[in-house]
Amino acid sequence: MPLFKSGQEIQLTIRGEKLKGLVVYEKSKEVAVRLQDHPVFKNDSIWTMLKNEFIHGEYEQGPYHCAFDARMTDLDADRASIENDWVLNLQLPGKVRRTNKNYSA
């Protein structure tokens, strides 16, 4: 059962910066997310800074708020985009924490 669906909105936190993105696809071991250009990507050493760091992600799925931590495997400019978008590949998270948004205790 897939964790993500294409076109799904997702919020990632990279080195304290919150970025909104869209899921491009999910494979058996990775998920690709399209992100708009952001100053965090302007650093020439972004690859060495972020490679194998954990990135926090959050998204909504039905009545659930989901959160996870995953490692970055690749970051590259989105060649299919007219804008200066990026595609970030993350390892598929081993655990996703789900909390029911409609639950009132």
PDB file of N, CA and C in Angstrom:
ATOM      1  N   MET A   1       0.846  -1.175   0.000  1.00  0.00           N
ATOM      2  CA  MET A   1       0.000   0.000   0.000  1.00  0.00           C
ATOM      3  C   MET A   1       0.896   1.244   0.000  1.00  0.00           C
ATOM      4  N   PRO A   2       0.727   2.140  -0.961  1.00  0.00           N
ATOM      5  CA  PRO A   2       1.581   3.326  -1.047  1.00  0.00           C
ATOM      6  C   PRO A   2       1.317   4.297   0.111  1.00  0.00           C
ATOM      7  N   LEU A   3       2.370   5.000   0.521  1.00  0.00           N
ATOM      8  CA  LEU A   3       2.252   6.029   1.556  1.00  0.00           C
ATOM      9  C   LEU A   3       1.846   7.367   0.969  1.00  0.00           C
ATOM     10  N   PHE A   4       2.221   7.594  -0.291  1.00  0.00           N
ATOM     11  CA  PHE A   4       2.007   8.872  -0.945  1.00  0.00           C
ATOM     12  C   PHE A   4       1.274   8.671  -2.262  1.00  0.00           C
ATOM     13  N   LYS A   5       0.701   9.761  -2.778  1.00  0.00           N
ATOM     14  CA  LYS A   5       0.107   9.708  -4.113  1.00  0.00           C
ATOM     15  C   LYS A   5       0.623  10.899  -4.921  1.00  0.00           C
ATOM     16  N   SER A   6       0.713  10.728  -6.197  1.00  0.00           N
ATOM     17  CA  SER A   6       1.213  11.768  -7.081  1.00  0.00           C
ATOM     18  C   SER A   6       0.360  13.028  -6.953  1.00  0.00           C
ATOM     19  N   GLY A   7       1.006  14.178  -6.855  1.00  0.00           N
ATOM     20  CA  GLY A   7       0.306  15.453  -6.738  1.00  0.00           C
ATOM     21  C   GLY A   7      -0.071  15.834  -5.313  1.00  0.00           C
ATOM     22  N   GLN A   8       0.235  14.970  -4.361  1.00  0.00           N
ATOM     23  CA  GLN A   8      -0.093  15.218  -2.956  1.00  0.00           C
ATOM     24  C   GLN A   8       0.804  16.316  -2.388  1.00  0.00           C
ATOM     25  N   GLU A   9       0.204  17.248  -1.632  1.00  0.00           N
ATOM     26  CA  GLU A   9       0.979  18.295  -0.985  1.00  0.00           C
ATOM     27  C   GLU A   9       1.707  17.722   0.224  1.00  0.00           C
ATOM     28  N   ILE A  10       2.922  18.220   0.432  1.00  0.00           N
ATOM     29  CA  ILE A  10       3.741  17.751   1.541  1.00  0.00           C
ATOM     30  C   ILE A  10       4.579  18.931   2.022  1.00  0.00           C
ATOM     31  N   GLN A  11       4.809  19.002   3.324  1.00  0.00           N
ATOM     32  CA  GLN A  11       5.658  20.052   3.879  1.00  0.00           C
ATOM     33  C   GLN A  11       6.914  19.405   4.426  1.00  0.00           C
ATOM     34  N   LEU A  12       8.069  19.896   3.969  1.00  0.00           N
ATOM     35  CA  LEU A  12       9.353  19.368   4.415  1.00  0.00           C
ATOM     36  C   LEU A  12      10.086  20.427   5.231  1.00  0.00           C
ATOM     37  N   THR A  13      10.820  19.985   6.227  1.00  0.00           N
ATOM     38  CA  THR A  13      11.668  20.883   6.997  1.00  0.00           C
ATOM     39  C   THR A  13      13.113  20.464   6.740  1.00  0.00           C
ATOM     40  N   ILE A  14      13.859  21.377   6.102  1.00  0.00           N
ATOM     41  CA  ILE A  14      15.250  21.135   5.746  1.00  0.00           C
ATOM     42  C   ILE A  14      16.101  22.181   6.455  1.00  0.00           C
ATOM     43  N   ARG A  15      16.912  21.736   7.411  1.00  0.00           N
ATOM     44  CA  ARG A  15      17.780  22.643   8.167  1.00  0.00           C
ATOM     45  C   ARG A  15      17.004  23.836   8.725  1.00  0.00           C
ATOM     46  N   GLY A  16      15.837  23.573   9.296  1.00  0.00           N
ATOM     47  CA  GLY A  16      15.031  24.617   9.922  1.00  0.00           C
ATOM     48  C   GLY A  16      14.153  25.399   8.969  1.00  0.00           C
ATOM     49  N   GLU A  17      14.304  25.195   7.672  1.00  0.00           N
ATOM     50  CA  GLU A  17      13.486  25.892   6.673  1.00  0.00           C
ATOM     51  C   GLU A  17      12.295  25.022   6.294  1.00  0.00           C
ATOM     52  N   LYS A  18      11.088  25.594   6.366  1.00  0.00           N
ATOM     53  CA  LYS A  18       9.882  24.858   5.983  1.00  0.00           C
ATOM     54  C   LYS A  18       9.592  25.120   4.517  1.00  0.00           C
ATOM     55  N   LEU A  19       9.487  24.045   3.739  1.00  0.00           N
ATOM     56  CA  LEU A  19       9.255  24.139   2.300  1.00  0.00           C
ATOM     57  C   LEU A  19       8.036  23.304   1.926  1.00  0.00           C
ATOM     58  N   LYS A  20       7.169  23.864   1.087  1.00  0.00           N
ATOM     59  CA  LYS A  20       6.019  23.110   0.598  1.00  0.00           C
ATOM     60  C   LYS A  20       6.378  22.495  -0.743  1.00  0.00           C
ATOM     61  N   GLY A  21       5.935  21.258  -0.933  1.00  0.00           N
ATOM     62  CA  GLY A  21       6.227  20.568  -2.177  1.00  0.00           C
ATOM     63  C   GLY A  21       5.078  19.697  -2.613  1.00  0.00           C
ATOM     64  N   LEU A  22       5.249  19.087  -3.778  1.00  0.00           N
ATOM     65  CA  LEU A  22       4.273  18.153  -4.330  1.00  0.00           C
ATOM     66  C   LEU A  22       4.973  16.837  -4.624  1.00  0.00           C
ATOM     67  N   VAL A  23       4.332  15.743  -4.256  1.00  0.00           N
ATOM     68  CA  VAL A  23       4.879  14.424  -4.544  1.00  0.00           C
ATOM     69  C   VAL A  23       4.798  14.186  -6.046  1.00  0.00           C
ATOM     70  N   VAL A  24       5.914  13.789  -6.638  1.00  0.00           N
ATOM     71  CA  VAL A  24       5.959  13.477  -8.064  1.00  0.00           C
ATOM     72  C   VAL A  24       5.627  12.003  -8.261  1.00  0.00           C
ATOM     73  N   TYR A  25       6.307  11.135  -7.510  1.00  0.00           N
ATOM     74  CA  TYR A  25       6.047   9.699  -7.592  1.00  0.00           C
ATOM     75  C   TYR A  25       6.592   9.007  -6.351  1.00  0.00           C
ATOM     76  N   GLU A  26       6.138   7.784  -6.148  1.00  0.00           N
ATOM     77  CA  GLU A  26       6.675   6.919  -5.098  1.00  0.00           C
ATOM     78  C   GLU A  26       7.085   5.613  -5.748  1.00  0.00           C
ATOM     79  N   LYS A  27       8.305   5.174  -5.460  1.00  0.00           N
ATOM     80  CA  LYS A  27       8.785   3.869  -5.902  1.00  0.00           C
ATOM     81  C   LYS A  27       8.906   2.985  -4.678  1.00  0.00           C
ATOM     82  N   SER A  28       9.412   1.786  -4.860  1.00  0.00           N
ATOM     83  CA  SER A  28       9.496   0.850  -3.747  1.00  0.00           C
ATOM     84  C   SER A  28      10.453   1.314  -2.647  1.00  0.00           C
ATOM     85  N   LYS A  29      11.455   2.134  -2.995  1.00  0.00           N
ATOM     86  CA  LYS A  29      12.431   2.548  -1.985  1.00  0.00           C
ATOM     87  C   LYS A  29      12.599   4.053  -1.865  1.00  0.00           C
ATOM     88  N   GLU A  30      11.892   4.839  -2.686  1.00  0.00           N
ATOM     89  CA  GLU A  30      12.069   6.284  -2.624  1.00  0.00           C
ATOM     90  C   GLU A  30      10.808   7.029  -3.035  1.00  0.00           C
ATOM     91  N   VAL A  31      10.779   8.288  -2.637  1.00  0.00           N
ATOM     92  CA  VAL A  31       9.698   9.187  -3.032  1.00  0.00           C
ATOM     93  C   VAL A  31      10.360  10.453  -3.569  1.00  0.00           C
ATOM     94  N   ALA A  32       9.834  10.984  -4.666  1.00  0.00           N
ATOM     95  CA  ALA A  32      10.358  12.205  -5.271  1.00  0.00           C
ATOM     96  C   ALA A  32       9.373  13.339  -5.006  1.00  0.00           C
ATOM     97  N   VAL A  33       9.916  14.476  -4.586  1.00  0.00           N
ATOM     98  CA  VAL A  33       9.099  15.632  -4.246  1.00  0.00           C
ATOM     99  C   VAL A  33       9.606  16.836  -5.038  1.00  0.00           C
ATOM    100  N   ARG A  34       8.676  17.551  -5.702  1.00  0.00           N
ATOM    101  CA  ARG A  34       9.032  18.780  -6.433  1.00  0.00           C
ATOM    102  C   ARG A  34       8.888  19.953  -5.473  1.00  0.00           C
ATOM    103  N   LEU A  35       9.955  20.749  -5.386  1.00  0.00           N
ATOM    104  CA  LEU A  35       9.983  21.920  -4.502  1.00  0.00           C
ATOM    105  C   LEU A  35      10.254  23.167  -5.321  1.00  0.00           C
ATOM    106  N   GLN A  36       9.620  24.273  -4.929  1.00  0.00           N
ATOM    107  CA  GLN A  36       9.909  25.537  -5.586  1.00  0.00           C
ATOM    108  C   GLN A  36      11.290  26.014  -5.158  1.00  0.00           C
ATOM    109  N   ASP A  37      11.888  26.847  -6.008  1.00  0.00           N
ATOM    110  CA  ASP A  37      13.210  27.376  -5.713  1.00  0.00           C
ATOM    111  C   ASP A  37      13.179  28.123  -4.377  1.00  0.00           C
ATOM    112  N   HIS A  38      14.246  27.993  -3.614  1.00  0.00           N
ATOM    113  CA  HIS A  38      14.327  28.583  -2.278  1.00  0.00           C
ATOM    114  C   HIS A  38      15.793  28.911  -2.003  1.00  0.00           C
ATOM    115  N   PRO A  39      16.064  29.958  -1.224  1.00  0.00           N
ATOM    116  CA  PRO A  39      17.466  30.297  -0.932  1.00  0.00           C
ATOM    117  C   PRO A  39      18.281  29.158  -0.317  1.00  0.00           C
ATOM    118  N   VAL A  40      17.634  28.213   0.357  1.00  0.00           N
ATOM    119  CA  VAL A  40      18.371  27.091   0.939  1.00  0.00           C
ATOM    120  C   VAL A  40      19.100  26.282  -0.140  1.00  0.00           C
ATOM    121  N   PHE A  41      18.612  26.330  -1.392  1.00  0.00           N
ATOM    122  CA  PHE A  41      19.235  25.587  -2.484  1.00  0.00           C
ATOM    123  C   PHE A  41      20.348  26.375  -3.175  1.00  0.00           C
ATOM    124  N   LYS A  42      20.533  27.636  -2.837  1.00  0.00           N
ATOM    125  CA  LYS A  42      21.523  28.480  -3.504  1.00  0.00           C
ATOM    126  C   LYS A  42      22.953  28.163  -3.073  1.00  0.00           C
ATOM    127  N   ASN A  43      23.104  27.508  -1.943  1.00  0.00           N
ATOM    128  CA  ASN A  43      24.429  27.180  -1.436  1.00  0.00           C
ATOM    129  C   ASN A  43      25.093  26.148  -2.351  1.00  0.00           C
ATOM    130  N   ASP A  44      26.307  26.441  -2.792  1.00  0.00           N
ATOM    131  CA  ASP A  44      27.020  25.533  -3.700  1.00  0.00           C
ATOM    132  C   ASP A  44      27.283  24.168  -3.073  1.00  0.00           C
ATOM    133  N   SER A  45      27.367  24.127  -1.753  1.00  0.00           N
ATOM    134  CA  SER A  45      27.669  22.858  -1.099  1.00  0.00           C
ATOM    135  C   SER A  45      26.411  22.185  -0.548  1.00  0.00           C
ATOM    136  N   ILE A  46      25.242  22.488  -1.118  1.00  0.00           N
ATOM    137  CA  ILE A  46      23.983  21.919  -0.616  1.00  0.00           C
ATOM    138  C   ILE A  46      24.037  20.392  -0.619  1.00  0.00           C
ATOM    139  N   TRP A  47      24.640  19.830  -1.639  1.00  0.00           N
ATOM    140  CA  TRP A  47      24.689  18.367  -1.730  1.00  0.00           C
ATOM    141  C   TRP A  47      25.470  17.782  -0.558  1.00  0.00           C
ATOM    142  N   THR A  48      26.650  18.325  -0.271  1.00  0.00           N
ATOM    143  CA  THR A  48      27.452  17.795   0.831  1.00  0.00           C
ATOM    144  C   THR A  48      26.810  18.098   2.176  1.00  0.00           C
ATOM    145  N   MET A  49      26.085  19.225   2.274  1.00  0.00           N
ATOM    146  CA  MET A  49      25.412  19.560   3.527  1.00  0.00           C
ATOM    147  C   MET A  49      24.267  18.601   3.821  1.00  0.00           C
ATOM    148  N   LEU A  50      23.488  18.275   2.811  1.00  0.00           N
ATOM    149  CA  LEU A  50      22.245  17.539   3.033  1.00  0.00           C
ATOM    150  C   LEU A  50      22.342  16.040   2.801  1.00  0.00           C
ATOM    151  N   LYS A  51      23.327  15.580   2.077  1.00  0.00           N
ATOM    152  CA  LYS A  51      23.427  14.149   1.767  1.00  0.00           C
ATOM    153  C   LYS A  51      23.371  13.329   3.048  1.00  0.00           C
ATOM    154  N   ASN A  52      22.441  12.419   3.089  1.00  0.00           N
ATOM    155  CA  ASN A  52      22.244  11.504   4.208  1.00  0.00           C
ATOM    156  C   ASN A  52      21.793  12.164   5.513  1.00  0.00           C
ATOM    157  N   GLU A  53      21.381  13.429   5.460  1.00  0.00           N
ATOM    158  CA  GLU A  53      20.762  14.029   6.636  1.00  0.00           C
ATOM    159  C   GLU A  53      19.300  13.635   6.674  1.00  0.00           C
ATOM    160  N   PHE A  54      18.733  13.660   7.865  1.00  0.00           N
ATOM    161  CA  PHE A  54      17.305  13.389   7.976  1.00  0.00           C
ATOM    162  C   PHE A  54      16.519  14.655   7.703  1.00  0.00           C
ATOM    163  N   ILE A  55      15.465  14.515   6.940  1.00  0.00           N
ATOM    164  CA  ILE A  55      14.556  15.602   6.606  1.00  0.00           C
ATOM    165  C   ILE A  55      13.204  15.235   7.176  1.00  0.00           C
ATOM    166  N   HIS A  56      12.567  16.192   7.843  1.00  0.00           N
ATOM    167  CA  HIS A  56      11.258  15.944   8.448  1.00  0.00           C
ATOM    168  C   HIS A  56      10.170  16.300   7.439  1.00  0.00           C
ATOM    169  N   GLY A  57       9.156  15.444   7.336  1.00  0.00           N
ATOM    170  CA  GLY A  57       8.049  15.696   6.427  1.00  0.00           C
ATOM    171  C   GLY A  57       6.712  15.530   7.127  1.00  0.00           C
ATOM    172  N   GLU A  58       5.713  16.286   6.656  1.00  0.00           N
ATOM    173  CA  GLU A  58       4.355  16.192   7.183  1.00  0.00           C
ATOM    174  C   GLU A  58       3.370  16.315   6.033  1.00  0.00           C
ATOM    175  N   TYR A  59       2.258  15.577   6.150  1.00  0.00           N
ATOM    176  CA  TYR A  59       1.209  15.663   5.141  1.00  0.00           C
ATOM    177  C   TYR A  59      -0.112  15.189   5.741  1.00  0.00           C
ATOM    178  N   GLU A  60      -1.190  15.505   5.045  1.00  0.00           N
ATOM    179  CA  GLU A  60      -2.528  15.101   5.472  1.00  0.00           C
ATOM    180  C   GLU A  60      -2.977  13.932   4.602  1.00  0.00           C
ATOM    181  N   GLN A  61      -3.618  12.957   5.229  1.00  0.00           N
ATOM    182  CA  GLN A  61      -4.132  11.804   4.488  1.00  0.00           C
ATOM    183  C   GLN A  61      -5.469  11.421   5.116  1.00  0.00           C
ATOM    184  N   GLY A  62      -6.544  11.837   4.458  1.00  0.00           N
ATOM    185  CA  GLY A  62      -7.873  11.589   5.010  1.00  0.00           C
ATOM    186  C   GLY A  62      -8.007  12.272   6.358  1.00  0.00           C
ATOM    187  N   PRO A  63      -8.466  11.546   7.371  1.00  0.00           N
ATOM    188  CA  PRO A  63      -8.624  12.166   8.693  1.00  0.00           C
ATOM    189  C   PRO A  63      -7.325  12.191   9.504  1.00  0.00           C
ATOM    190  N   TYR A  64      -6.202  11.855   8.889  1.00  0.00           N
ATOM    191  CA  TYR A  64      -4.940  11.735   9.619  1.00  0.00           C
ATOM    192  C   TYR A  64      -3.939  12.824   9.246  1.00  0.00           C
ATOM    193  N   HIS A  65      -3.210  13.269  10.262  1.00  0.00           N
ATOM    194  CA  HIS A  65      -2.035  14.108  10.057  1.00  0.00           C
ATOM    195  C   HIS A  65      -0.842  13.160  10.173  1.00  0.00           C
ATOM    196  N   CYS A  66      -0.024  13.094   9.135  1.00  0.00           N
ATOM    197  CA  CYS A  66       1.083  12.141   9.091  1.00  0.00           C
ATOM    198  C   CYS A  66       2.419  12.885   9.150  1.00  0.00           C
ATOM    199  N   ALA A  67       3.390  12.286   9.848  1.00  0.00           N
ATOM    200  CA  ALA A  67       4.723  12.870   9.958  1.00  0.00           C
ATOM    201  C   ALA A  67       5.760  11.762   9.854  1.00  0.00           C
ATOM    202  N   PHE A  68       6.917  12.105   9.301  1.00  0.00           N
ATOM    203  CA  PHE A  68       7.987  11.122   9.135  1.00  0.00           C
ATOM    204  C   PHE A  68       9.330  11.829   9.060  1.00  0.00           C
ATOM    205  N   ASP A  69      10.385  11.059   9.209  1.00  0.00           N
ATOM    206  CA  ASP A  69      11.754  11.510   8.994  1.00  0.00           C
ATOM    207  C   ASP A  69      12.368  10.573   7.961  1.00  0.00           C
ATOM    208  N   ALA A  70      13.067  11.139   6.985  1.00  0.00           N
ATOM    209  CA  ALA A  70      13.655  10.321   5.925  1.00  0.00           C
ATOM    210  C   ALA A  70      14.991  10.925   5.492  1.00  0.00           C
ATOM    211  N   ARG A  71      15.828  10.082   4.922  1.00  0.00           N
ATOM    212  CA  ARG A  71      17.122  10.546   4.409  1.00  0.00           C
ATOM    213  C   ARG A  71      16.972  11.020   2.968  1.00  0.00           C
ATOM    214  N   MET A  72      17.719  12.079   2.647  1.00  0.00           N
ATOM    215  CA  MET A  72      17.770  12.573   1.281  1.00  0.00           C
ATOM    216  C   MET A  72      18.736  11.705   0.484  1.00  0.00           C
ATOM    217  N   THR A  73      18.338  11.305  -0.721  1.00  0.00           N
ATOM    218  CA  THR A  73      19.244  10.527  -1.571  1.00  0.00           C
ATOM    219  C   THR A  73      19.720  11.306  -2.787  1.00  0.00           C
ATOM    220  N   ASP A  74      18.931  12.312  -3.226  1.00  0.00           N
ATOM    221  CA  ASP A  74      19.323  13.078  -4.402  1.00  0.00           C
ATOM    222  C   ASP A  74      18.581  14.403  -4.427  1.00  0.00           C
ATOM    223  N   LEU A  75      19.213  15.407  -5.004  1.00  0.00           N
ATOM    224  CA  LEU A  75      18.618  16.721  -5.207  1.00  0.00           C
ATOM    225  C   LEU A  75      19.111  17.224  -6.544  1.00  0.00           C
ATOM    226  N   ASP A  76      18.178  17.602  -7.412  1.00  0.00           N
ATOM    227  CA  ASP A  76      18.576  18.054  -8.740  1.00  0.00           C
ATOM    228  C   ASP A  76      17.555  19.056  -9.252  1.00  0.00           C
ATOM    229  N   ALA A  77      17.987  19.918 -10.148  1.00  0.00           N
ATOM    230  CA  ALA A  77      17.072  20.865 -10.774  1.00  0.00           C
ATOM    231  C   ALA A  77      16.034  20.092 -11.573  1.00  0.00           C
ATOM    232  N   ASP A  78      14.792  20.573 -11.558  1.00  0.00           N
ATOM    233  CA  ASP A  78      13.710  19.933 -12.303  1.00  0.00           C
ATOM    234  C   ASP A  78      13.776  20.396 -13.749  1.00  0.00           C
ATOM    235  N   ARG A  79      14.276  19.548 -14.613  1.00  0.00           N
ATOM    236  CA  ARG A  79      14.456  19.913 -16.020  1.00  0.00           C
ATOM    237  C   ARG A  79      13.140  20.012 -16.776  1.00  0.00           C
ATOM    238  N   ALA A  80      12.053  19.498 -16.222  1.00  0.00           N
ATOM    239  CA  ALA A  80      10.748  19.563 -16.874  1.00  0.00           C
ATOM    240  C   ALA A  80       9.987  20.833 -16.496  1.00  0.00           C
ATOM    241  N   SER A  81      10.562  21.633 -15.625  1.00  0.00           N
ATOM    242  CA  SER A  81       9.875  22.819 -15.112  1.00  0.00           C
ATOM    243  C   SER A  81      10.353  24.072 -15.824  1.00  0.00           C
ATOM    244  N   ILE A  82       9.432  24.979 -16.077  1.00  0.00           N
ATOM    245  CA  ILE A  82       9.779  26.285 -16.641  1.00  0.00           C
ATOM    246  C   ILE A  82      10.400  27.152 -15.546  1.00  0.00           C
ATOM    247  N   GLU A  83       9.920  26.976 -14.334  1.00  0.00           N
ATOM    248  CA  GLU A  83      10.445  27.697 -13.175  1.00  0.00           C
ATOM    249  C   GLU A  83      11.790  27.088 -12.786  1.00  0.00           C
ATOM    250  N   ASN A  84      12.339  27.563 -11.687  1.00  0.00           N
ATOM    251  CA  ASN A  84      13.590  27.005 -11.169  1.00  0.00           C
ATOM    252  C   ASN A  84      13.286  26.011 -10.060  1.00  0.00           C
ATOM    253  N   ASP A  85      12.401  25.062 -10.338  1.00  0.00           N
ATOM    254  CA  ASP A  85      12.019  24.075  -9.339  1.00  0.00           C
ATOM    255  C   ASP A  85      13.105  23.028  -9.165  1.00  0.00           C
ATOM    256  N   TRP A  86      12.995  22.280  -8.061  1.00  0.00           N
ATOM    257  CA  TRP A  86      13.928  21.218  -7.728  1.00  0.00           C
ATOM    258  C   TRP A  86      13.168  19.928  -7.505  1.00  0.00           C
ATOM    259  N   VAL A  87      13.828  18.810  -7.719  1.00  0.00           N
ATOM    260  CA  VAL A  87      13.265  17.507  -7.370  1.00  0.00           C
ATOM    261  C   VAL A  87      14.169  16.905  -6.299  1.00  0.00           C
ATOM    262  N   LEU A  88      13.556  16.603  -5.166  1.00  0.00           N
ATOM    263  CA  LEU A  88      14.256  16.030  -4.032  1.00  0.00           C
ATOM    264  C   LEU A  88      13.817  14.586  -3.889  1.00  0.00           C
ATOM    265  N   ASN A  89      14.773  13.666  -3.889  1.00  0.00           N
ATOM    266  CA  ASN A  89      14.466  12.249  -3.691  1.00  0.00           C
ATOM    267  C   ASN A  89      14.793  11.888  -2.254  1.00  0.00           C
ATOM    268  N   LEU A  90      13.827  11.226  -1.605  1.00  0.00           N
ATOM    269  CA  LEU A  90      13.981  10.788  -0.223  1.00  0.00           C
ATOM    270  C   LEU A  90      13.826   9.285  -0.152  1.00  0.00           C
ATOM    271  N   GLN A  91      14.563   8.665   0.771  1.00  0.00           N
ATOM    272  CA  GLN A  91      14.320   7.250   1.031  1.00  0.00           C
ATOM    273  C   GLN A  91      12.902   7.124   1.569  1.00  0.00           C
ATOM    274  N   LEU A  92      12.221   6.076   1.177  1.00  0.00           N
ATOM    275  CA  LEU A  92      10.888   5.840   1.705  1.00  0.00           C
ATOM    276  C   LEU A  92      11.010   5.654   3.219  1.00  0.00           C
ATOM    277  N   PRO A  93      10.254   6.416   3.995  1.00  0.00           N
ATOM    278  CA  PRO A  93      10.407   6.303   5.450  1.00  0.00           C
ATOM    279  C   PRO A  93       9.975   4.940   5.975  1.00  0.00           C
ATOM    280  N   GLY A  94      10.714   4.458   6.969  1.00  0.00           N
ATOM    281  CA  GLY A  94      10.380   3.175   7.597  1.00  0.00           C
ATOM    282  C   GLY A  94       9.172   3.294   8.507  1.00  0.00           C
ATOM    283  N   LYS A  95       8.997   4.479   9.100  1.00  0.00           N
ATOM    284  CA  LYS A  95       7.872   4.720  10.002  1.00  0.00           C
ATOM    285  C   LYS A  95       7.193   6.026   9.636  1.00  0.00           C
ATOM    286  N   VAL A  96       5.868   6.024   9.675  1.00  0.00           N
ATOM    287  CA  VAL A  96       5.079   7.236   9.510  1.00  0.00           C
ATOM    288  C   VAL A  96       4.151   7.319  10.715  1.00  0.00           C
ATOM    289  N   ARG A  97       4.260   8.431  11.452  1.00  0.00           N
ATOM    290  CA  ARG A  97       3.394   8.640  12.612  1.00  0.00           C
ATOM    291  C   ARG A  97       2.090   9.270  12.141  1.00  0.00           C
ATOM    292  N   ARG A  98       0.979   8.634  12.494  1.00  0.00           N
ATOM    293  CA  ARG A  98      -0.335   9.150  12.096  1.00  0.00           C
ATOM    294  C   ARG A  98      -1.132   9.513  13.340  1.00  0.00           C
ATOM    295  N   THR A  99      -1.714  10.706  13.333  1.00  0.00           N
ATOM    296  CA  THR A  99      -2.599  11.112  14.406  1.00  0.00           C
ATOM    297  C   THR A  99      -3.936  11.508  13.791  1.00  0.00           C
ATOM    298  N   ASN A 100      -4.997  11.125  14.451  1.00  0.00           N
ATOM    299  CA  ASN A 100      -6.330  11.418  13.954  1.00  0.00           C
ATOM    300  C   ASN A 100      -6.654  12.887  14.233  1.00  0.00           C
ATOM    301  N   LYS A 101      -6.911  13.665  13.178  1.00  0.00           N
ATOM    302  CA  LYS A 101      -7.214  15.095  13.321  1.00  0.00           C
ATOM    303  C   LYS A 101      -8.581  15.288  13.971  1.00  0.00           C
ATOM    304  N   ASN A 102      -9.479  14.326  13.823  1.00  0.00           N
ATOM    305  CA  ASN A 102     -10.848  14.479  14.311  1.00  0.00           C
ATOM    306  C   ASN A 102     -11.041  13.989  15.727  1.00  0.00           C
ATOM    307  N   TYR A 103      -9.975  13.473  16.341  1.00  0.00           N
ATOM    308  CA  TYR A 103     -10.090  12.917  17.683  1.00  0.00           C
ATOM    309  C   TYR A 103     -10.062  14.055  18.699  1.00  0.00           C
ATOM    310  N   SER A 104     -11.041  14.077  19.570  1.00  0.00           N
ATOM    311  CA  SER A 104     -11.049  15.085  20.631  1.00  0.00           C
ATOM    312  C   SER A 104     -11.072  14.345  21.968  1.00  0.00           C
ATOM    313  N   ALA A 105     -10.061  14.583  22.769  1.00  0.00           N
ATOM    314  CA  ALA A 105      -9.924  13.869  24.044  1.00  0.00           C
ATOM    315  C   ALA A 105     -10.543  14.658  25.175  1.00  0.00           C
TER     316      ALA A 105
END
